[in-house]
Amino acid sequence: MSGNLCFVLGDQLTRGLSSLEDLDPENDVVLMVEVTEEARYVRHHKQKIALILSAMRHFAEALRGEGISVDYVTLDDPDNSQSFSDELARAVKRHDPGRVVVTEPGEWRVWEMMSGWEEALGLPVEIREDTRFYCSRDDFAAFAKGRKNLRMETFYREMRRRTGILMAEGEPEGGQWNFDKENRKSLPRDLRPPRRDRFAPDKVTRQVLDLVAERFADHFGDLDRFGWAVTREDALAALDHFIADALPCFGDYQDAMKAGEDFLFHGLISPYLNLGLLEAAEVCERAEDAWRKGEVPLNAAEGFIRQILGWREFVRGVYWTEMPDYAETNHLNATRDLPWVYWSGETAMRCMSEVIGTTRRNAYAHHIQRLMVTGNFALLAGVAPAQIEEWYLAVYADAFDWVELPNTHGMAIHADGGLLGSKPYAASGSYINRMSDYCRGCDYDHKKRTGEGACPFNYLYWNFLMENEERFADNPRMALVYKTLSRFEPEERDAMARAARAFLDAPEDAPVQQRLDAGW
């Protein structure tokens, strides 16, 4: 073989991928590998593993349907070395290519691995830019240069101007850049979300589900409700369904939560974006087009587009600009072990139980559930950054390090000291009650700060503020809450601190390692 060996990773399932754009079917070979190393470096949710493997197998078949030669190594191949680097080396021996062509990866861990391949293999390895994003790594580095703090809103406005999305003659459509104030409504009791389309597993997916059940039985999560799209065609159908049936109400209720409703009006397309079955540009263009046709209100289209054109691009830029040191910061000196409730869901806190329940069932929870329930709890409890970050990376189908780490490290637990967000996203039980129905029927009272039945989020919240008063008292965005804290009597402050300590030391919050050692 004198052509290229094009190595495609499991989150690069895009026909227009830069490493495939000049593919010569007569001389080049596409390499795809399933390796245990990637499935176990954290204990990924069973559905996440199944989604990636099935999508990879379907993508390989689509390439073969074009007459492209695909060298595909399955997880259960007896000769599989179960690592990227070793499988690439084996493939080089099989095909003797002139060079290896790859697209830059989404994770620093794989980037370091990839950067050493040329020397290890003894032949050229061309690493191409991932062109599926609006903003390249170099472009974001130029944006970030000289800035002490990075703010998504500034970046988002620049991206709107650059792309022209939701713009008219240089100004934002509707006369404002975002409609956040319109997008924080609680869900009316009589409003019924649309039934969400799910995709029945085909023969290939059923084989993968059996493989995952056998090989990864000890991993978190259920498989019996698997309904993710695993082909580009079905991913496009999921996008069409969202635009038509859910996007019209997405803006108003994107921050709402409801017991028993796993999806509400959310897109459910982030796994497809992050795997490459959908591209950011086509998704944003579809949402904008729906608004221009009068099919969805502007606040819905803008709120959705901001999550992709703004936030998704922004956190990727932060990740590649700040790594690898970024992951090591721990501004709040948080050291508590991850409570066992994150794996078991067994708690009297209905909000935590609901969110962890949908996570177990679907490998999914929407952004407010992640930020303001499980993330908020980890922040208030002082969970060690690496432990909560590993949990998020493991349990969500859309979680890859480039998107998960900044969202958790900077947004949820403020471990970066304000690089990503100007204040910690801490909240008490009153916020959860306002944005959900979780507090109805809960064993705890969201109105009580101390005493029997007091909501843990309340005393944890105020204890967090007291413990970090020197850090945040001068923060303008927290002035009002610290003014409220100043009115509390010393006795109440002491009572909340005692309640927080007692709760965090309770048996149900035994650390993960302790339960692992006990035979989980």
Short mmCIF file of C-alpha atoms in Angstrom, two decimals:
data_model
loop_
_atom_site.label_atom_id
_atom_site.label_comp_id
_atom_site.label_asym_id
_atom_site.label_seq_id
_atom_site.Cartn_x
_atom_site.Cartn_y
_atom_site.Cartn_z
CA MET A 1 0.00 0.00 0.00
CA SER A 2 1.36 3.43 -0.91
CA GLY A 3 -1.65 5.50 0.12
CA ASN A 4 -2.82 6.96 3.40
CA LEU A 5 -4.06 5.19 6.50
CA CYS A 6 -6.83 7.49 7.77
CA PHE A 7 -7.43 6.84 11.46
CA VAL A 8 -10.96 7.90 12.50
CA LEU A 9 -11.81 8.08 16.22
CA GLY A 10 -15.16 7.26 17.78
CA ASP A 11 -16.23 10.90 18.15
CA GLN A 12 -15.29 11.77 14.56
CA LEU A 13 -18.16 10.11 12.69
CA THR A 14 -18.53 12.85 10.08
CA ARG A 15 -18.21 12.18 6.36
CA GLY A 16 -16.76 15.66 5.85
CA LEU A 17 -14.08 15.09 8.52
CA SER A 18 -10.83 16.81 7.56
CA SER A 19 -8.92 13.51 7.53
CA LEU A 20 -11.42 12.10 5.00
CA GLU A 21 -11.93 15.12 2.77
CA ASP A 22 -9.38 14.10 0.12
CA LEU A 23 -9.72 10.34 0.62
CA ASP A 24 -8.73 8.25 -2.40
CA PRO A 25 -10.89 5.07 -2.30
CA GLU A 26 -8.50 3.24 -4.61
CA ASN A 27 -5.39 3.75 -2.50
CA ASP A 28 -6.39 4.81 1.03
CA VAL A 29 -7.70 2.77 3.95
CA VAL A 30 -9.82 4.03 6.84
CA LEU A 31 -8.92 2.55 10.22
CA MET A 32 -11.48 2.38 13.05
CA VAL A 33 -10.93 0.53 16.33
CA GLU A 34 -12.96 -0.33 19.40
CA VAL A 35 -10.69 -0.56 22.44
CA THR A 36 -11.30 -1.33 26.10
CA GLU A 37 -8.81 1.39 27.03
CA GLU A 38 -11.34 4.03 25.89
CA ALA A 39 -14.32 2.33 27.50
CA ARG A 40 -12.69 1.97 30.90
CA TYR A 41 -10.41 4.97 31.48
CA VAL A 42 -13.47 6.12 33.36
CA ARG A 43 -16.39 3.79 34.06
CA HIS A 44 -18.61 5.06 31.25
CA HIS A 45 -22.37 4.59 31.38
CA LYS A 46 -23.37 1.41 29.55
CA GLN A 47 -25.57 3.38 27.13
CA LYS A 48 -22.72 5.72 26.31
CA ILE A 49 -20.45 2.83 25.35
CA ALA A 50 -23.23 1.21 23.32
CA LEU A 51 -24.04 4.47 21.52
CA ILE A 52 -20.44 5.08 20.49
CA LEU A 53 -19.75 1.51 19.37
CA SER A 54 -22.99 1.17 17.40
CA ALA A 55 -22.54 4.57 15.76
CA MET A 56 -18.98 3.62 14.80
CA ARG A 57 -20.12 0.36 13.23
CA HIS A 58 -22.87 2.07 11.26
CA PHE A 59 -20.46 4.79 10.09
CA ALA A 60 -18.00 2.14 8.91
CA GLU A 61 -20.75 0.44 6.91
CA ALA A 62 -21.74 3.76 5.33
CA LEU A 63 -18.14 4.28 4.22
CA ARG A 64 -17.99 0.77 2.79
CA GLY A 65 -21.19 1.56 0.92
CA GLU A 66 -19.23 4.26 -0.92
CA GLY A 67 -16.60 1.74 -1.96
CA ILE A 68 -14.12 2.83 0.71
CA SER A 69 -11.84 0.23 2.29
CA VAL A 70 -12.37 0.17 6.07
CA ASP A 71 -10.16 -1.79 8.44
CA TYR A 72 -12.41 -2.18 11.49
CA VAL A 73 -11.24 -3.84 14.70
CA THR A 74 -14.08 -4.88 17.02
CA LEU A 75 -13.85 -4.96 20.78
CA ASP A 76 -14.10 -8.75 20.90
CA ASP A 77 -11.48 -9.41 18.21
CA PRO A 78 -9.09 -11.88 19.90
CA ASP A 79 -6.09 -10.05 18.43
CA ASN A 80 -7.24 -6.63 19.66
CA SER A 81 -4.57 -5.03 21.86
CA GLN A 82 -7.28 -2.76 23.33
CA SER A 83 -5.36 0.51 22.94
CA PHE A 84 -5.34 3.22 20.26
CA SER A 85 -1.58 3.35 19.87
CA ASP A 86 -1.06 -0.39 19.67
CA GLU A 87 -3.93 -0.91 17.24
CA LEU A 88 -2.59 1.84 15.00
CA ALA A 89 0.84 0.18 15.07
CA ARG A 90 -0.70 -3.18 14.12
CA ALA A 91 -2.61 -1.56 11.26
CA VAL A 92 0.55 0.11 9.96
CA LYS A 93 2.18 -3.31 9.77
CA ARG A 94 -0.84 -4.72 7.94
CA HIS A 95 -1.11 -1.95 5.34
CA ASP A 96 2.37 -0.35 5.11
CA PRO A 97 0.95 3.12 4.33
CA GLY A 98 2.93 6.09 3.10
CA ARG A 99 1.60 8.15 5.99
CA VAL A 100 -1.08 8.23 8.68
CA VAL A 101 -3.70 10.98 8.49
CA VAL A 102 -5.77 11.94 11.52
CA THR A 103 -8.00 14.77 12.67
CA GLU A 104 -7.04 16.45 15.94
CA PRO A 105 -8.80 14.76 18.89
CA GLY A 106 -11.23 16.22 21.37
CA GLU A 107 -9.30 15.30 24.50
CA TRP A 108 -5.91 16.39 25.81
CA ARG A 109 -5.19 12.82 26.88
CA VAL A 110 -5.55 11.60 23.27
CA TRP A 111 -3.72 14.66 21.91
CA GLU A 112 -0.64 13.72 23.95
CA MET A 113 -0.94 10.15 22.71
CA MET A 114 -1.37 11.28 19.10
CA SER A 115 1.55 13.70 19.29
CA GLY A 116 3.92 10.78 19.87
CA TRP A 117 2.69 8.55 17.05
CA GLU A 118 5.03 9.82 14.34
CA GLU A 119 8.15 9.01 16.35
CA ALA A 120 6.77 5.69 17.57
CA LEU A 121 5.66 4.54 14.13
CA GLY A 122 8.61 5.85 12.16
CA LEU A 123 6.49 7.36 9.38
CA PRO A 124 4.74 10.70 8.82
CA VAL A 125 1.59 11.38 10.84
CA GLU A 126 -0.41 14.36 9.58
CA ILE A 127 -2.70 15.84 12.26
CA ARG A 128 -5.36 18.01 10.64
CA GLU A 129 -7.53 20.71 12.18
CA ASP A 130 -11.03 19.69 13.26
CA THR A 131 -13.05 21.91 10.94
CA ARG A 132 -16.44 20.91 12.37
CA PHE A 133 -16.37 23.84 14.79
CA TYR A 134 -17.05 27.49 14.04
CA CYS A 135 -13.96 28.62 15.95
CA SER A 136 -10.58 26.98 15.54
CA ARG A 137 -8.24 26.42 18.46
CA ASP A 138 -5.90 29.11 17.12
CA ASP A 139 -8.73 31.60 16.65
CA PHE A 140 -9.90 31.13 20.22
CA ALA A 141 -6.35 31.48 21.55
CA ALA A 142 -6.18 34.83 19.75
CA PHE A 143 -9.49 35.86 21.33
CA ALA A 144 -8.32 34.82 24.81
CA LYS A 145 -4.85 36.39 24.61
CA GLY A 146 -4.35 39.08 27.26
CA ARG A 147 -7.73 38.52 28.94
CA LYS A 148 -7.62 37.86 32.68
CA ASN A 149 -11.13 36.42 32.63
CA LEU A 150 -12.96 34.78 29.75
CA ARG A 151 -16.64 35.60 29.31
CA MET A 152 -18.92 33.65 27.04
CA GLU A 153 -21.15 36.64 26.28
CA THR A 154 -18.27 38.59 24.75
CA PHE A 155 -17.22 35.60 22.69
CA TYR A 156 -20.81 34.84 21.64
CA ARG A 157 -21.36 38.34 20.28
CA GLU A 158 -18.17 38.09 18.28
CA MET A 159 -19.31 34.76 16.85
CA ARG A 160 -22.70 36.19 15.93
CA ARG A 161 -21.00 39.03 14.06
CA ARG A 162 -18.56 36.67 12.37
CA THR A 163 -21.19 34.19 11.18
CA GLY A 164 -24.12 36.55 10.63
CA ILE A 165 -26.43 34.18 12.47
CA LEU A 166 -29.50 35.99 13.83
CA MET A 167 -28.06 39.28 12.62
CA ALA A 168 -29.53 42.07 10.49
CA GLU A 169 -27.33 44.86 9.12
CA GLY A 170 -24.73 44.33 11.82
CA GLU A 171 -27.21 44.30 14.70
CA PRO A 172 -28.77 41.37 16.57
CA GLU A 173 -32.24 40.36 15.49
CA GLY A 174 -34.83 41.62 17.96
CA GLY A 175 -32.54 44.39 19.13
CA GLN A 176 -30.78 42.37 21.85
CA TRP A 177 -28.10 39.73 22.02
CA ASN A 178 -29.86 37.27 24.29
CA PHE A 179 -33.26 36.67 25.80
CA ASP A 180 -32.27 35.08 29.10
CA LYS A 181 -34.89 37.00 31.06
CA GLU A 182 -37.61 35.40 28.92
CA ASN A 183 -36.12 31.92 29.26
CA ARG A 184 -36.44 31.26 32.97
CA LYS A 185 -40.08 30.31 33.35
CA SER A 186 -41.22 27.48 35.57
CA LEU A 187 -43.30 24.81 33.89
CA PRO A 188 -47.09 25.28 34.19
CA ARG A 189 -48.75 22.28 35.80
CA ASP A 190 -51.08 21.71 32.85
CA LEU A 191 -48.41 21.98 30.11
CA ARG A 192 -47.57 18.61 28.60
CA PRO A 193 -44.20 18.25 26.84
CA PRO A 194 -44.21 16.49 23.47
CA ARG A 195 -43.62 12.77 23.23
CA ARG A 196 -40.00 12.42 22.21
CA ASP A 197 -39.00 10.18 19.34
CA ARG A 198 -36.65 7.36 20.24
CA PHE A 199 -35.05 4.86 17.88
CA ALA A 200 -35.56 1.13 18.20
CA PRO A 201 -32.25 -0.78 18.15
CA ASP A 202 -31.54 -2.54 14.87
CA LYS A 203 -29.56 -5.78 14.50
CA VAL A 204 -26.18 -4.07 14.78
CA THR A 205 -27.22 -2.10 17.87
CA ARG A 206 -28.71 -5.19 19.53
CA GLN A 207 -25.40 -7.00 19.03
CA VAL A 208 -23.58 -4.07 20.62
CA LEU A 209 -26.02 -3.95 23.52
CA ASP A 210 -25.37 -7.64 24.22
CA LEU A 211 -21.62 -7.05 24.03
CA VAL A 212 -21.78 -4.12 26.45
CA ALA A 213 -24.02 -6.02 28.86
CA GLU A 214 -21.47 -8.83 28.92
CA ARG A 215 -18.23 -6.82 28.98
CA PHE A 216 -19.28 -3.87 31.14
CA ALA A 217 -21.83 -5.32 33.53
CA ASP A 218 -20.11 -3.54 36.44
CA HIS A 219 -20.59 -0.07 34.90
CA PHE A 220 -23.25 2.44 35.93
CA GLY A 221 -26.53 2.74 34.03
CA ASP A 222 -29.37 0.82 32.43
CA LEU A 223 -29.46 -0.53 28.89
CA ASP A 224 -33.13 -1.48 28.55
CA ARG A 225 -34.27 2.04 27.58
CA PHE A 226 -31.63 2.58 24.92
CA GLY A 227 -33.21 4.68 22.18
CA TRP A 228 -30.44 6.85 20.76
CA ALA A 229 -29.93 7.41 17.05
CA VAL A 230 -26.84 5.63 15.76
CA THR A 231 -26.84 6.79 12.13
CA ARG A 232 -26.66 10.19 10.51
CA GLU A 233 -30.09 9.65 8.97
CA ASP A 234 -31.71 9.04 12.34
CA ALA A 235 -29.77 11.90 13.94
CA LEU A 236 -31.19 14.22 11.27
CA ALA A 237 -34.66 12.85 12.02
CA ALA A 238 -34.09 13.62 15.72
CA LEU A 239 -33.09 17.17 14.79
CA ASP A 240 -36.21 17.61 12.65
CA HIS A 241 -38.37 16.31 15.50
CA PHE A 242 -36.81 18.73 17.98
CA ILE A 243 -37.14 21.75 15.69
CA ALA A 244 -40.80 21.00 14.91
CA ASP A 245 -42.11 19.71 18.23
CA ALA A 246 -39.92 20.98 21.07
CA LEU A 247 -37.99 24.09 20.01
CA PRO A 248 -41.09 26.37 20.03
CA CYS A 249 -41.26 26.03 23.84
CA PHE A 250 -37.58 25.44 24.49
CA GLY A 251 -36.78 29.08 25.19
CA ASP A 252 -39.46 29.65 27.80
CA TYR A 253 -38.85 26.43 29.72
CA GLN A 254 -35.19 25.56 29.15
CA ASP A 255 -34.45 26.01 32.86
CA ALA A 256 -37.51 24.11 34.10
CA MET A 257 -37.44 20.68 35.76
CA LYS A 258 -40.31 18.26 36.35
CA ALA A 259 -40.46 14.94 38.18
CA GLY A 260 -41.05 12.03 35.82
CA GLU A 261 -40.25 14.10 32.71
CA ASP A 262 -36.78 13.18 31.55
CA PHE A 263 -36.59 15.34 28.42
CA LEU A 264 -39.14 18.20 28.49
CA PHE A 265 -38.38 20.51 25.51
CA HIS A 266 -34.64 19.88 25.25
CA GLY A 267 -32.84 19.00 22.04
CA LEU A 268 -31.47 15.53 22.88
CA ILE A 269 -29.01 16.10 20.06
CA SER A 270 -25.83 16.87 22.01
CA PRO A 271 -24.61 13.25 21.77
CA TYR A 272 -25.00 13.42 17.98
CA LEU A 273 -23.14 16.73 17.79
CA ASN A 274 -20.31 15.46 19.95
CA LEU A 275 -20.01 12.18 18.02
CA GLY A 276 -20.11 13.94 14.66
CA LEU A 277 -23.43 12.58 13.36
CA LEU A 278 -24.62 16.19 13.25
CA GLU A 279 -22.57 19.34 12.64
CA ALA A 280 -22.91 22.57 14.57
CA ALA A 281 -23.43 24.71 11.48
CA GLU A 282 -26.35 22.71 10.14
CA VAL A 283 -28.02 22.63 13.55
CA CYS A 284 -27.78 26.40 14.07
CA GLU A 285 -28.93 27.07 10.51
CA ARG A 286 -32.00 24.85 11.00
CA ALA A 287 -32.97 26.71 14.18
CA GLU A 288 -32.47 30.10 12.55
CA ASP A 289 -34.45 29.04 9.50
CA ALA A 290 -37.34 27.90 11.71
CA TRP A 291 -37.45 31.35 13.30
CA ARG A 292 -37.29 33.17 9.99
CA LYS A 293 -40.22 31.07 8.75
CA GLY A 294 -42.23 32.02 11.84
CA GLU A 295 -42.27 28.47 13.21
CA VAL A 296 -40.55 29.27 16.51
CA PRO A 297 -40.24 32.45 18.60
CA LEU A 298 -36.98 34.40 18.63
CA ASN A 299 -36.24 33.72 22.30
CA ALA A 300 -36.36 29.97 21.61
CA ALA A 301 -34.16 30.09 18.51
CA GLU A 302 -31.64 32.43 20.12
CA GLY A 303 -31.50 30.49 23.39
CA PHE A 304 -30.83 27.26 21.56
CA ILE A 305 -28.30 28.75 19.13
CA ARG A 306 -26.45 30.39 22.04
CA GLN A 307 -25.85 26.96 23.58
CA ILE A 308 -24.09 25.81 20.40
CA LEU A 309 -22.59 28.85 18.69
CA GLY A 310 -21.84 30.44 22.06
CA TRP A 311 -21.37 28.05 24.94
CA ARG A 312 -20.26 24.88 23.14
CA GLU A 313 -17.64 26.71 21.09
CA PHE A 314 -16.57 28.73 24.12
CA VAL A 315 -15.90 25.82 26.46
CA ARG A 316 -13.95 24.01 23.74
CA GLY A 317 -11.80 27.09 23.31
CA VAL A 318 -11.21 27.40 27.05
CA TYR A 319 -10.29 23.72 27.24
CA TRP A 320 -7.61 23.86 24.54
CA THR A 321 -6.28 27.25 25.61
CA GLU A 322 -5.93 26.41 29.30
CA MET A 323 -5.03 22.72 29.35
CA PRO A 324 -3.32 20.83 30.86
CA ASP A 325 -2.88 23.05 33.95
CA TYR A 326 -6.57 23.96 33.99
CA ALA A 327 -7.64 20.54 35.25
CA GLU A 328 -5.34 20.80 38.27
CA THR A 329 -6.74 24.02 39.74
CA ASN A 330 -8.81 23.83 42.93
CA HIS A 331 -9.64 27.40 43.88
CA LEU A 332 -12.03 26.47 46.70
CA ASN A 333 -9.72 23.78 48.13
CA ALA A 334 -12.49 21.20 47.84
CA THR A 335 -11.40 17.77 49.07
CA ARG A 336 -14.50 15.80 50.08
CA ASP A 337 -14.96 12.40 48.45
CA LEU A 338 -17.82 12.04 45.99
CA PRO A 339 -20.87 10.91 47.98
CA TRP A 340 -22.24 7.48 47.16
CA VAL A 341 -25.63 9.01 46.33
CA TYR A 342 -24.26 10.02 42.92
CA TRP A 343 -24.12 6.33 42.00
CA SER A 344 -27.02 4.94 43.98
CA GLY A 345 -29.58 7.75 43.72
CA GLU A 346 -30.73 6.59 47.15
CA THR A 347 -31.55 9.74 49.07
CA ALA A 348 -34.50 11.50 50.61
CA MET A 349 -33.60 14.59 48.56
CA ARG A 350 -36.15 14.21 45.78
CA CYS A 351 -34.30 16.54 43.40
CA MET A 352 -31.08 14.52 43.59
CA SER A 353 -32.98 11.25 43.32
CA GLU A 354 -34.87 12.45 40.23
CA VAL A 355 -31.79 13.72 38.41
CA ILE A 356 -29.65 10.71 39.18
CA GLY A 357 -32.58 8.50 38.20
CA THR A 358 -32.90 10.01 34.74
CA THR A 359 -29.13 9.82 34.40
CA ARG A 360 -29.19 6.10 35.16
CA ARG A 361 -32.12 5.47 32.79
CA ASN A 362 -30.96 7.55 29.84
CA ALA A 363 -27.29 8.57 30.17
CA TYR A 364 -28.81 12.04 29.97
CA ALA A 365 -29.97 14.96 32.09
CA HIS A 366 -30.47 18.47 30.82
CA HIS A 367 -28.16 21.37 31.59
CA ILE A 368 -30.06 22.83 34.56
CA GLN A 369 -30.36 19.43 36.21
CA ARG A 370 -26.62 19.02 35.83
CA LEU A 371 -25.68 22.55 36.89
CA MET A 372 -28.21 23.44 39.58
CA VAL A 373 -28.87 20.06 41.20
CA THR A 374 -25.95 17.61 40.98
CA GLY A 375 -23.39 20.34 40.24
CA ASN A 376 -24.77 22.67 42.88
CA PHE A 377 -24.68 19.89 45.47
CA ALA A 378 -21.05 19.05 44.63
CA LEU A 379 -20.12 22.74 44.94
CA LEU A 380 -21.86 23.18 48.29
CA ALA A 381 -20.53 19.89 49.65
CA GLY A 382 -16.94 20.69 48.64
CA VAL A 383 -16.46 17.58 46.50
CA ALA A 384 -12.94 17.22 45.11
CA PRO A 385 -12.92 18.49 41.49
CA ALA A 386 -11.37 15.39 39.95
CA GLN A 387 -13.99 13.13 41.51
CA ILE A 388 -17.10 15.03 40.41
CA GLU A 389 -15.55 15.62 36.99
CA GLU A 390 -14.93 11.92 36.54
CA TRP A 391 -18.57 11.26 37.43
CA TYR A 392 -19.91 13.67 34.82
CA LEU A 393 -17.54 12.28 32.20
CA ALA A 394 -18.65 8.75 32.96
CA VAL A 395 -22.42 9.02 33.18
CA TYR A 396 -23.52 11.22 30.26
CA ALA A 397 -23.70 10.09 26.64
CA ASP A 398 -22.60 13.52 25.38
CA ALA A 399 -19.68 13.88 27.80
CA PHE A 400 -16.22 14.15 26.27
CA ASP A 401 -13.40 15.78 28.18
CA TRP A 402 -13.26 18.98 26.09
CA VAL A 403 -16.88 19.82 26.87
CA GLU A 404 -17.34 18.16 30.27
CA LEU A 405 -14.26 19.50 32.04
CA PRO A 406 -14.82 23.27 31.59
CA ASN A 407 -18.54 22.91 32.27
CA THR A 408 -17.91 21.10 35.53
CA HIS A 409 -14.60 22.60 36.64
CA GLY A 410 -15.42 26.21 35.82
CA MET A 411 -19.19 26.49 35.67
CA ALA A 412 -20.51 23.98 38.20
CA ILE A 413 -17.89 23.96 40.97
CA HIS A 414 -15.92 27.21 40.38
CA ALA A 415 -12.64 25.33 40.72
CA ASP A 416 -10.93 27.66 38.24
CA GLY A 417 -11.41 30.68 40.50
CA GLY A 418 -13.60 32.63 38.11
CA LEU A 419 -11.82 32.18 34.78
CA LEU A 420 -15.03 30.86 33.23
CA GLY A 421 -17.75 32.44 35.37
CA SER A 422 -17.81 35.58 37.45
CA LYS A 423 -19.43 33.88 40.44
CA PRO A 424 -20.13 30.36 41.70
CA TYR A 425 -23.51 28.95 40.69
CA ALA A 426 -24.57 28.22 44.25
CA ALA A 427 -28.26 28.05 45.10
CA SER A 428 -30.53 27.06 47.95
CA GLY A 429 -33.67 24.96 47.95
CA SER A 430 -35.77 27.98 46.98
CA TYR A 431 -34.25 28.00 43.47
CA ILE A 432 -34.97 24.30 42.98
CA ASN A 433 -38.53 24.82 44.19
CA ARG A 434 -39.03 27.77 41.84
CA MET A 435 -37.79 25.90 38.77
CA SER A 436 -39.24 22.45 39.46
CA ASP A 437 -41.89 20.42 41.22
CA TYR A 438 -39.26 18.31 42.97
CA CYS A 439 -39.93 19.87 46.36
CA ARG A 440 -43.57 18.73 46.38
CA GLY A 441 -43.73 15.51 48.34
CA CYS A 442 -40.06 15.70 49.34
CA ASP A 443 -39.18 14.62 52.87
CA TYR A 444 -37.41 17.96 53.33
CA ASP A 445 -38.95 21.42 53.59
CA HIS A 446 -37.45 23.85 51.08
CA LYS A 447 -38.50 26.77 53.30
CA LYS A 448 -36.57 25.66 56.38
CA ARG A 449 -32.89 26.48 56.93
CA THR A 450 -32.45 24.68 60.24
CA GLY A 451 -34.26 22.23 62.45
CA GLU A 452 -36.03 18.97 61.75
CA GLY A 453 -36.88 18.52 58.08
CA ALA A 454 -34.81 21.47 56.88
CA CYS A 455 -33.77 21.19 53.23
CA PRO A 456 -30.09 20.18 52.99
CA PHE A 457 -29.60 22.57 50.09
CA ASN A 458 -30.49 25.44 52.43
CA TYR A 459 -28.01 24.89 55.23
CA LEU A 460 -25.36 23.68 52.78
CA TYR A 461 -25.85 26.87 50.75
CA TRP A 462 -25.53 29.24 53.67
CA ASN A 463 -22.65 27.25 55.13
CA PHE A 464 -20.85 27.50 51.77
CA LEU A 465 -21.29 31.26 51.81
CA MET A 466 -20.02 31.51 55.38
CA GLU A 467 -16.98 29.35 54.69
CA ASN A 468 -16.10 31.40 51.61
CA GLU A 469 -17.01 34.85 52.87
CA GLU A 470 -13.50 36.21 52.48
CA ARG A 471 -13.41 35.04 48.85
CA PHE A 472 -16.79 36.29 47.70
CA ALA A 473 -18.04 39.06 49.97
CA ASP A 474 -16.61 41.73 47.66
CA ASN A 475 -18.04 40.14 44.50
CA PRO A 476 -20.64 42.62 43.17
CA ARG A 477 -22.84 39.79 41.92
CA MET A 478 -23.00 38.32 45.43
CA ALA A 479 -23.46 41.53 47.41
CA LEU A 480 -27.19 41.03 47.95
CA VAL A 481 -26.89 37.51 49.30
CA TYR A 482 -24.08 38.49 51.67
CA LYS A 483 -26.20 41.40 52.85
CA THR A 484 -28.90 38.85 53.71
CA LEU A 485 -26.36 36.64 55.47
CA SER A 486 -25.22 39.58 57.59
CA ARG A 487 -28.70 39.78 59.12
CA PHE A 488 -28.61 36.23 60.48
CA GLU A 489 -28.12 35.86 64.21
CA PRO A 490 -24.93 34.11 65.30
CA GLU A 491 -27.02 31.27 66.72
CA GLU A 492 -28.62 30.56 63.33
CA ARG A 493 -25.28 30.70 61.55
CA ASP A 494 -23.87 28.18 64.01
CA ALA A 495 -26.91 25.95 63.63
CA MET A 496 -26.58 25.89 59.84
CA ALA A 497 -22.85 25.12 60.06
CA ARG A 498 -23.54 22.22 62.47
CA ALA A 499 -26.34 20.89 60.25
CA ALA A 500 -24.07 20.98 57.20
CA ARG A 501 -21.29 19.10 58.97
CA ALA A 502 -23.69 16.49 60.32
CA PHE A 503 -25.35 15.95 56.95
CA LEU A 504 -22.10 15.59 55.03
CA ASP A 505 -20.82 13.05 57.54
CA ALA A 506 -24.02 10.96 57.37
CA PRO A 507 -23.73 7.25 56.39
CA GLU A 508 -25.61 7.68 53.07
CA ASP A 509 -22.78 9.91 51.94
CA ALA A 510 -20.06 7.30 52.34
CA PRO A 511 -17.37 7.96 49.70
CA VAL A 512 -17.30 5.98 46.49
CA GLN A 513 -14.03 4.22 47.25
CA GLN A 514 -15.46 2.90 50.52
CA ARG A 515 -18.39 1.35 48.64
CA LEU A 516 -16.10 0.01 45.94
CA ASP A 517 -13.97 -1.68 48.58
CA ALA A 518 -17.16 -3.19 50.02
CA GLY A 519 -17.79 -4.97 46.73
CA TRP A 520 -19.88 -2.63 44.53
#
